[in-house]
C-alpha positions as CSV (number, residue, x, y, z in Angstrom):
1,M,148.6,44.9,119.2
2,R,145.5,43.5,117.5
3,E,146.4,44.6,114.3
4,A,149.9,42.6,114.9
5,G,148.2,39.4,115.7
6,L,149.2,39.8,119.6
7,T,147.8,39.7,123.0
8,V,149.1,41.1,125.9
9,G,149.8,37.5,127.4
10,S,152.0,36.9,124.2
11,L,154.2,39.8,124.1
12,T,157.9,39.4,124.1
13,A,160.3,42.4,124.2
14,A,161.0,42.3,120.7
15,S,157.4,42.1,119.7
16,A,156.4,44.7,122.2
17,W,158.9,47.1,120.6
18,S,157.8,46.1,117.1
19,V,154.0,47.5,118.2
20,F,155.6,50.5,119.7
21,G,157.5,51.4,116.8
22,A,154.2,51.3,114.8
23,F,152.5,53.5,117.4
24,A,155.5,55.7,117.5
25,R,154.9,56.7,113.8
26,V,151.6,57.9,114.4
27,E,151.5,61.5,114.8
28,F,149.1,63.3,117.1
29,D,147.8,66.7,117.5
30,V,149.7,67.9,120.3
31,P,150.8,71.2,121.7
32,R,153.9,72.5,120.0
33,E,156.1,72.2,122.9
34,P,159.3,70.2,123.2
35,D,158.1,67.5,125.6
36,S,154.7,67.1,124.1
37,D,155.3,63.9,122.0
38,G,158.3,61.8,123.3
39,L,159.0,58.3,123.6
40,L,161.1,56.2,126.2
41,Y,162.9,53.0,126.3
42,Q,164.1,52.1,129.7
43,F,164.7,48.6,131.6
44,G,166.4,48.0,134.9
45,V,165.5,46.1,138.4
46,Y,163.0,48.0,140.2
47,N,160.8,47.6,143.6
48,F,157.5,49.1,142.4
49,S,155.3,46.5,143.5
50,G,157.4,45.7,146.7
51,E,159.2,42.9,145.4
52,P,162.1,43.3,142.8
53,R,161.6,42.9,139.1
54,F,163.1,43.5,136.0
55,H,161.1,45.7,134.0
56,F,161.2,46.5,130.4
57,D,158.9,49.7,129.9
58,L,158.2,51.3,127.0
59,T,156.5,54.9,127.1
60,R,154.9,57.1,125.0
61,Q,154.1,60.6,126.5
62,F,151.7,63.1,124.9
63,G,151.4,67.0,126.5
64,L,148.4,68.3,127.0
65,R,146.6,71.8,125.7
66,D,146.4,74.4,128.3
67,S,148.1,72.2,131.0
68,D,151.6,71.5,132.5
69,E,150.4,67.8,132.6
70,Y,151.3,64.8,130.4
71,L,149.8,61.7,129.7
72,Q,151.8,58.8,129.7
73,F,150.8,55.3,127.8
74,H,153.0,52.5,129.2
75,C,153.8,48.7,128.1
76,D,155.8,47.5,130.8
77,L,157.1,43.7,130.7
78,Q,158.2,42.4,133.9
79,Y,160.4,39.6,134.5
80,L,161.7,37.8,137.5
81,P,165.3,39.0,138.4
82,A,167.8,36.9,137.2
83,P,171.5,37.4,136.9
84,R,171.7,37.7,133.3
85,L,168.9,40.3,133.8
86,E,170.2,42.0,136.6
87,A,173.8,42.0,134.7
88,L,172.0,44.4,132.1
89,G,172.1,47.1,134.7
90,S,169.4,50.0,133.7
91,H,168.7,52.2,130.8
92,S,166.7,55.2,130.5
93,E,166.6,56.7,126.9
94,W,164.1,59.6,125.9
95,W,163.4,60.8,122.0
96,F,161.2,63.7,121.3
97,R,159.5,64.7,118.1
98,G,161.5,67.8,116.9
99,D,164.6,67.5,118.7
100,G,166.6,67.1,115.7
101,R,167.2,63.3,115.4
102,Q,165.0,61.5,113.2
103,L,162.7,58.8,114.4
104,P,164.1,56.1,112.4
105,E,167.5,56.8,113.4
106,W,166.7,56.6,117.5
107,V,165.0,53.0,116.4
108,D,167.6,52.0,114.6
109,A,170.0,52.7,117.6
110,V,167.7,51.0,120.2
111,N,167.7,48.0,117.9
112,H,171.8,47.6,118.1
113,R,171.7,47.9,121.8
114,P,173.4,45.0,123.5
115,E,170.5,44.0,125.7
116,W,168.3,42.4,123.0
117,P,169.8,38.8,123.0
118,V,169.5,38.6,126.8
119,L,165.7,39.9,126.6
120,E,165.0,37.7,123.7
121,S,166.0,34.7,126.0
122,V,163.5,35.0,128.8
123,L,159.7,35.5,128.5
124,P,157.7,38.0,130.8
125,T,156.1,36.7,133.7
126,A,153.4,39.8,133.9
127,V,152.6,42.4,131.3
128,E,150.9,46.0,132.2
129,V,149.5,48.2,129.5
130,Y,148.5,51.7,131.2
131,C,148.1,55.1,130.9
132,D,148.8,57.7,133.7
133,A,149.4,61.5,134.1
134,T,152.1,63.3,135.5
């Protein structure tokens, strides 16, 4: 984010997606297993914090050597629920390195999804960048 001149407080869905795309192009030394390097694009209204929020979550998953665990790095933009966001429903889509589909194809498909005009018309009320283990 720093290289792009962004701060957590200045992120929009489009700028987060752009930074995530740059992060996705960096290859890491991970185990050579199908789920060891994956990207998740997801959104929807969820009640994770006790109150419903629309979440736009970008996640990168890394497999750990000699373990069944994964590390997941999240960039979660949260919005107050609004009719136009709720109308988007929910969507979850994974991409894994080596699954036969090239990263640029997947990124292009996400870029052409119908929710982008709505996402760009609102600003997040909170942004969380964090890592967890599964």
